[in-house]
mmCIF file of C-alpha atoms in Angstrom:
data_model
loop_
_atom_site.group_PDB
_atom_site.id
_atom_site.type_symbol
_atom_site.label_atom_id
_atom_site.label_comp_id
_atom_site.label_asym_id
_atom_site.label_seq_id
_atom_site.Cartn_x
_atom_site.Cartn_y
_atom_site.Cartn_z
ATOM 1 C CA MET A 700 17.197 13.495 22.517
ATOM 2 C CA PRO A 701 20.506 11.621 22.355
ATOM 3 C CA THR A 702 22.396 10.832 25.526
ATOM 4 C CA ILE A 703 26.121 10.213 25.971
ATOM 5 C CA SER A 704 27.303 7.000 27.618
ATOM 6 C CA ALA A 705 30.140 6.801 30.161
ATOM 7 C CA ASP A 706 32.642 5.907 27.435
ATOM 8 C CA GLY A 707 31.632 8.906 25.294
ATOM 9 C CA ARG A 708 29.428 7.127 22.730
ATOM 10 C CA VAL A 709 26.229 8.828 21.613
ATOM 11 C CA ILE A 710 23.159 6.750 22.413
ATOM 12 C CA THR A 711 19.959 7.619 20.615
ATOM 13 C CA ARG A 712 16.667 6.439 21.946
ATOM 14 C CA THR A 713 14.406 5.057 19.339
ATOM 15 C CA GLY A 714 10.800 5.855 19.925
ATOM 16 C CA ARG A 715 7.896 3.559 19.338
ATOM 17 C CA PHE A 716 7.161 5.156 15.989
ATOM 18 C CA ARG A 717 10.719 4.654 14.770
ATOM 19 C CA ALA A 718 10.740 1.032 15.966
ATOM 20 C CA ALA A 719 7.392 0.388 14.268
ATOM 21 C CA TRP A 720 8.663 2.049 11.094
ATOM 22 C CA ARG A 721 11.760 -0.150 11.031
ATOM 23 C CA ALA A 722 9.716 -3.286 11.697
ATOM 24 C CA ALA A 723 7.265 -2.405 8.934
ATOM 25 C CA HIS A 724 10.036 -1.805 6.429
ATOM 26 C CA GLU A 725 12.517 -4.533 7.347
ATOM 27 C CA PRO A 726 12.943 -6.437 4.093
ATOM 28 C CA ALA A 727 12.413 -10.162 3.949
ATOM 29 C CA PRO A 728 15.444 -12.263 3.068
ATOM 30 C CA GLY A 729 16.012 -12.519 -0.679
ATOM 31 C CA VAL A 730 14.191 -9.313 -1.636
ATOM 32 C CA SER A 731 16.123 -7.191 -4.107
ATOM 33 C CA ARG A 732 16.500 -3.445 -3.781
ATOM 34 C CA GLY A 733 14.453 -3.001 -6.978
ATOM 35 C CA LEU A 734 11.508 -4.905 -5.509
ATOM 36 C CA ARG A 735 11.691 -2.889 -2.297
ATOM 37 C CA LEU A 736 11.611 0.349 -4.297
ATOM 38 C CA THR A 737 8.682 -0.987 -6.319
ATOM 39 C CA ALA A 738 6.774 -1.751 -3.108
ATOM 40 C CA TYR A 739 7.553 1.677 -1.645
ATOM 41 C CA ALA A 740 6.338 3.264 -4.896
ATOM 42 C CA VAL A 741 2.834 1.815 -4.516
ATOM 43 C CA PRO A 742 1.669 4.125 -1.685
ATOM 44 C CA LEU A 743 3.347 7.012 -3.501
ATOM 45 C CA VAL A 744 1.422 6.454 -6.754
ATOM 46 C CA VAL A 745 -1.836 6.402 -4.773
ATOM 47 C CA LEU A 746 -1.027 9.474 -2.663
ATOM 48 C CA PRO A 747 -1.622 12.245 -5.269
ATOM 49 C CA SER A 748 -5.190 11.101 -5.993
ATOM 50 C CA SER A 749 -5.867 10.720 -2.263
ATOM 51 C CA VAL A 750 -4.710 14.279 -1.627
ATOM 52 C CA TRP A 751 -6.527 15.634 -4.709
ATOM 53 C CA ARG A 752 -9.874 14.371 -3.365
ATOM 54 C CA LEU A 753 -9.603 16.027 0.061
ATOM 55 C CA PRO A 754 -10.654 19.592 -0.924
ATOM 56 C CA ALA A 755 -13.909 18.145 -2.305
ATOM 57 C CA ALA A 756 -14.885 17.285 1.282
ATOM 58 C CA PHE A 757 -15.122 21.019 2.000
ATOM 59 C CA GLY A 758 -17.124 21.952 -1.099
ATOM 60 C CA ASP A 759 -20.585 23.425 -1.088
ATOM 61 C CA GLY A 760 -23.671 21.347 -1.715
ATOM 62 C CA ILE A 761 -22.473 18.005 -0.385
ATOM 63 C CA SER A 762 -23.987 16.075 2.490
ATOM 64 C CA PHE A 763 -22.337 15.265 5.810
ATOM 65 C CA ALA A 764 -22.015 11.624 4.736
ATOM 66 C CA GLU A 765 -20.127 12.687 1.601
ATOM 67 C CA ARG A 766 -17.890 14.935 3.701
ATOM 68 C CA MET A 767 -16.947 11.905 5.804
ATOM 69 C CA TYR A 768 -16.722 9.486 2.854
ATOM 70 C CA ILE A 769 -14.129 11.468 0.893
ATOM 71 C CA PRO A 770 -11.408 11.503 3.599
ATOM 72 C CA PHE A 771 -12.338 7.926 4.531
ATOM 73 C CA LEU A 772 -11.786 6.846 0.911
ATOM 74 C CA SER A 773 -8.393 8.574 0.839
ATOM 75 C CA VAL A 774 -7.256 6.964 4.100
ATOM 76 C CA VAL A 775 -8.477 3.496 3.100
ATOM 77 C CA SER A 776 -6.788 3.840 -0.310
ATOM 78 C CA GLU A 777 -3.465 4.634 1.354
ATOM 79 C CA LEU A 778 -3.817 1.796 3.872
ATOM 80 C CA LEU A 779 -4.551 -0.669 1.078
ATOM 81 C CA ALA A 780 -1.607 0.667 -0.917
ATOM 82 C CA PHE A 781 0.649 0.222 2.130
ATOM 83 C CA THR A 782 -0.155 -3.499 2.241
ATOM 84 C CA ALA A 783 1.970 -3.870 -0.914
ATOM 85 C CA ILE A 784 4.998 -3.362 1.321
ATOM 86 C CA GLY A 785 4.050 -6.608 3.059
ATOM 87 C CA LEU A 786 4.983 -8.424 -0.140
ATOM 88 C CA VAL A 787 8.629 -7.453 0.392
ATOM 89 C CA ALA A 788 8.779 -6.941 4.176
ATOM 90 C CA ARG A 789 9.403 -9.451 6.921
ATOM 91 C CA TRP A 790 5.866 -9.009 8.326
ATOM 92 C CA GLY A 791 4.527 -10.316 5.013
ATOM 93 C CA GLU A 792 6.164 -13.682 5.662
ATOM 94 C CA ILE A 793 6.015 -13.999 9.463
ATOM 95 C CA PHE A 794 3.031 -12.679 11.428
ATOM 96 C CA PRO A 795 4.136 -9.924 13.850
ATOM 97 C CA HIS A 796 4.413 -11.112 17.465
ATOM 98 C CA GLY A 797 1.667 -8.716 18.580
ATOM 99 C CA ILE A 798 -1.037 -10.693 16.750
ATOM 100 C CA PRO A 799 -2.713 -13.152 19.149
ATOM 101 C CA ARG A 800 -2.391 -16.850 18.235
ATOM 102 C CA LEU A 801 -0.641 -16.062 14.942
ATOM 103 C CA GLY A 802 2.338 -14.009 16.122
ATOM 104 C CA GLY A 803 5.630 -15.569 15.077
ATOM 105 C CA ARG A 804 4.035 -18.073 12.706
ATOM 106 C CA GLN A 805 4.695 -18.163 8.998
ATOM 107 C CA VAL A 806 2.134 -16.427 6.775
ATOM 108 C CA PRO A 807 0.646 -19.032 4.421
ATOM 109 C CA THR A 808 1.741 -18.162 0.892
ATOM 110 C CA ARG A 809 -1.773 -18.430 -0.497
ATOM 111 C CA ALA A 810 -3.150 -16.133 2.225
ATOM 112 C CA ALA A 811 -1.021 -13.333 0.786
ATOM 113 C CA VAL A 812 -0.898 -14.250 -2.900
ATOM 114 C CA ILE A 813 -4.614 -14.769 -3.562
ATOM 115 C CA PRO A 814 -5.831 -11.393 -2.196
ATOM 116 C CA ALA A 815 -2.847 -9.607 -3.761
ATOM 117 C CA ALA A 816 -3.458 -11.216 -7.165
ATOM 118 C CA LEU A 817 -7.182 -10.434 -7.047
ATOM 119 C CA GLY A 818 -6.409 -6.874 -5.971
ATOM 120 C CA ALA A 819 -3.829 -6.445 -8.745
ATOM 121 C CA ALA A 820 -6.295 -7.735 -11.345
ATOM 122 C CA ALA A 821 -9.130 -5.508 -10.098
ATOM 123 C CA LEU A 822 -6.934 -2.407 -9.826
ATOM 124 C CA THR A 823 -5.434 -2.969 -13.266
ATOM 125 C CA LEU A 824 -8.870 -3.391 -14.792
ATOM 126 C CA LEU A 825 -10.379 -0.415 -12.969
ATOM 127 C CA PHE A 826 -7.602 2.178 -12.917
ATOM 128 C CA THR A 827 -5.487 1.160 -15.894
ATOM 129 C CA VAL A 828 -7.657 -0.420 -18.570
ATOM 130 C CA LEU A 829 -11.084 1.139 -17.891
ATOM 131 C CA ALA A 830 -9.670 4.542 -16.976
ATOM 132 C CA ILE A 831 -7.759 4.774 -20.245
ATOM 133 C CA VAL A 832 -10.630 3.415 -22.352
ATOM 134 C CA ASN A 833 -13.138 5.743 -20.678
ATOM 135 C CA GLU A 834 -10.810 8.715 -21.103
ATOM 136 C CA ILE A 835 -10.595 8.001 -24.808
ATOM 137 C CA ARG A 836 -14.365 7.500 -25.090
ATOM 138 C CA GLY A 837 -15.149 10.519 -22.881
ATOM 139 C CA THR A 838 -17.324 8.536 -20.458
ATOM 140 C CA THR A 839 -17.358 7.636 -16.784
ATOM 141 C CA ILE A 840 -16.656 4.115 -15.574
ATOM 142 C CA ARG A 841 -20.424 3.520 -15.569
ATOM 143 C CA GLY A 842 -20.586 4.563 -19.245
ATOM 144 C CA ASP A 843 -22.284 7.941 -18.671
ATOM 145 C CA ALA A 844 -21.105 10.942 -20.681
ATOM 146 C CA LEU A 845 -18.697 13.184 -18.772
ATOM 147 C CA SER A 846 -20.357 16.274 -17.361
ATOM 148 C CA ASP A 847 -19.029 19.759 -18.059
ATOM 149 C CA ASP A 848 -17.906 20.090 -14.431
ATOM 150 C CA PHE A 849 -15.803 16.894 -14.568
ATOM 151 C CA PRO A 850 -12.247 17.951 -13.618
ATOM 152 C CA GLY A 851 -10.678 16.574 -16.788
ATOM 153 C CA GLU A 852 -13.168 18.504 -18.916
ATOM 154 C CA ALA A 853 -12.692 21.835 -17.141
ATOM 155 C CA GLY A 854 -9.541 22.729 -19.061
ATOM 156 C CA GLY A 855 -6.660 24.849 -17.858
ATOM 157 C CA TRP A 856 -4.877 24.254 -14.577
ATOM 158 C CA GLU A 857 -7.771 22.329 -13.050
ATOM 159 C CA ALA A 858 -7.626 19.668 -15.767
ATOM 160 C CA ALA A 859 -3.822 19.571 -15.690
ATOM 161 C CA TRP A 860 -3.814 19.156 -11.893
ATOM 162 C CA PHE A 861 -6.415 16.384 -12.163
ATOM 163 C CA TYR A 862 -4.307 14.434 -14.666
ATOM 164 C CA VAL A 863 -1.089 14.965 -12.707
ATOM 165 C CA CYS A 864 -2.780 13.542 -9.605
ATOM 166 C CA TYR A 865 -4.694 10.667 -11.195
ATOM 167 C CA THR A 866 -2.294 9.414 -13.876
ATOM 168 C CA PRO A 867 0.058 7.709 -11.364
ATOM 169 C CA LEU A 868 -2.933 5.683 -10.146
ATOM 170 C CA THR A 869 -2.792 3.713 -13.409
ATOM 171 C CA LEU A 870 0.406 2.076 -12.083
ATOM 172 C CA TRP A 871 -1.108 0.703 -8.868
ATOM 173 C CA GLY A 872 -2.408 -2.569 -10.330
ATOM 174 C CA PRO A 873 0.621 -3.388 -12.516
ATOM 175 C CA LEU A 874 3.079 -2.644 -9.686
ATOM 176 C CA LEU A 875 1.074 -4.835 -7.321
ATOM 177 C CA ALA A 876 1.065 -7.609 -9.936
ATOM 178 C CA VAL A 877 4.875 -7.484 -10.212
ATOM 179 C CA LEU A 878 5.218 -7.653 -6.425
ATOM 180 C CA THR A 879 2.725 -10.514 -6.169
ATOM 181 C CA VAL A 880 4.540 -12.654 -8.735
ATOM 182 C CA ALA A 881 7.908 -11.963 -7.067
ATOM 183 C CA TYR A 882 6.460 -12.802 -3.633
ATOM 184 C CA TYR A 883 4.984 -16.059 -4.921
ATOM 185 C CA ARG A 884 8.249 -17.116 -6.580
ATOM 186 C CA ARG A 885 10.319 -16.269 -3.516
ATOM 187 C CA ARG A 886 7.956 -17.984 -1.088
ATOM 188 C CA ARG A 887 7.558 -21.026 -3.327
ATOM 189 C CA GLY A 888 11.341 -21.428 -3.206
ATOM 190 C CA ILE A 889 11.352 -21.038 0.587
ATOM 191 C CA ASP A 890 8.469 -23.504 0.991
ATOM 192 C CA ARG A 891 10.344 -26.070 -1.146
ATOM 193 C CA ASP A 892 13.514 -25.626 0.902
ATOM 194 C CA THR A 893 11.703 -26.096 4.210
ATOM 195 C CA ALA A 894 9.752 -29.105 2.892
ATOM 196 C CA GLY A 895 12.926 -30.745 1.507
#
């Protein structure tokens, strides 16, 4: 709730969540608006598939472990997608002060670029290339024929909803690749300036 100071100005108290949100989204110097929007798009392209999976956790005929795995997979997918924001945010270049021994130090460029590049390659192969090829062939990623109860084979609204939710996932790897290359170029320039 805002309070009014003695001189009549409105003072708003920022809560911990708001402060954490701002810190997580504070852009690093030299990051364009387009790159920031690209980074913010990554969790959004993953979100529909994460939400689509959740009702399956309440279906009949699945074990307790599967009921726990489905929401866990959705949460982990979103957390991994959120790390793309680190490629444009300040915390992706300087470790946050709350991290023991590392807080305030510069993030080594390779420590961010190598996992991001490997992730971008794996996601592009899995969700972009293989997903499209398997859709055309009518098989699963393992090469098995699609069953009649596969959501894309059901037809009608169920199939349409499945494709609406899973098609954005094909962008995850390519978007991450763009962010990784931009991060590497920006950091390489910063590293040269500090070395020189």
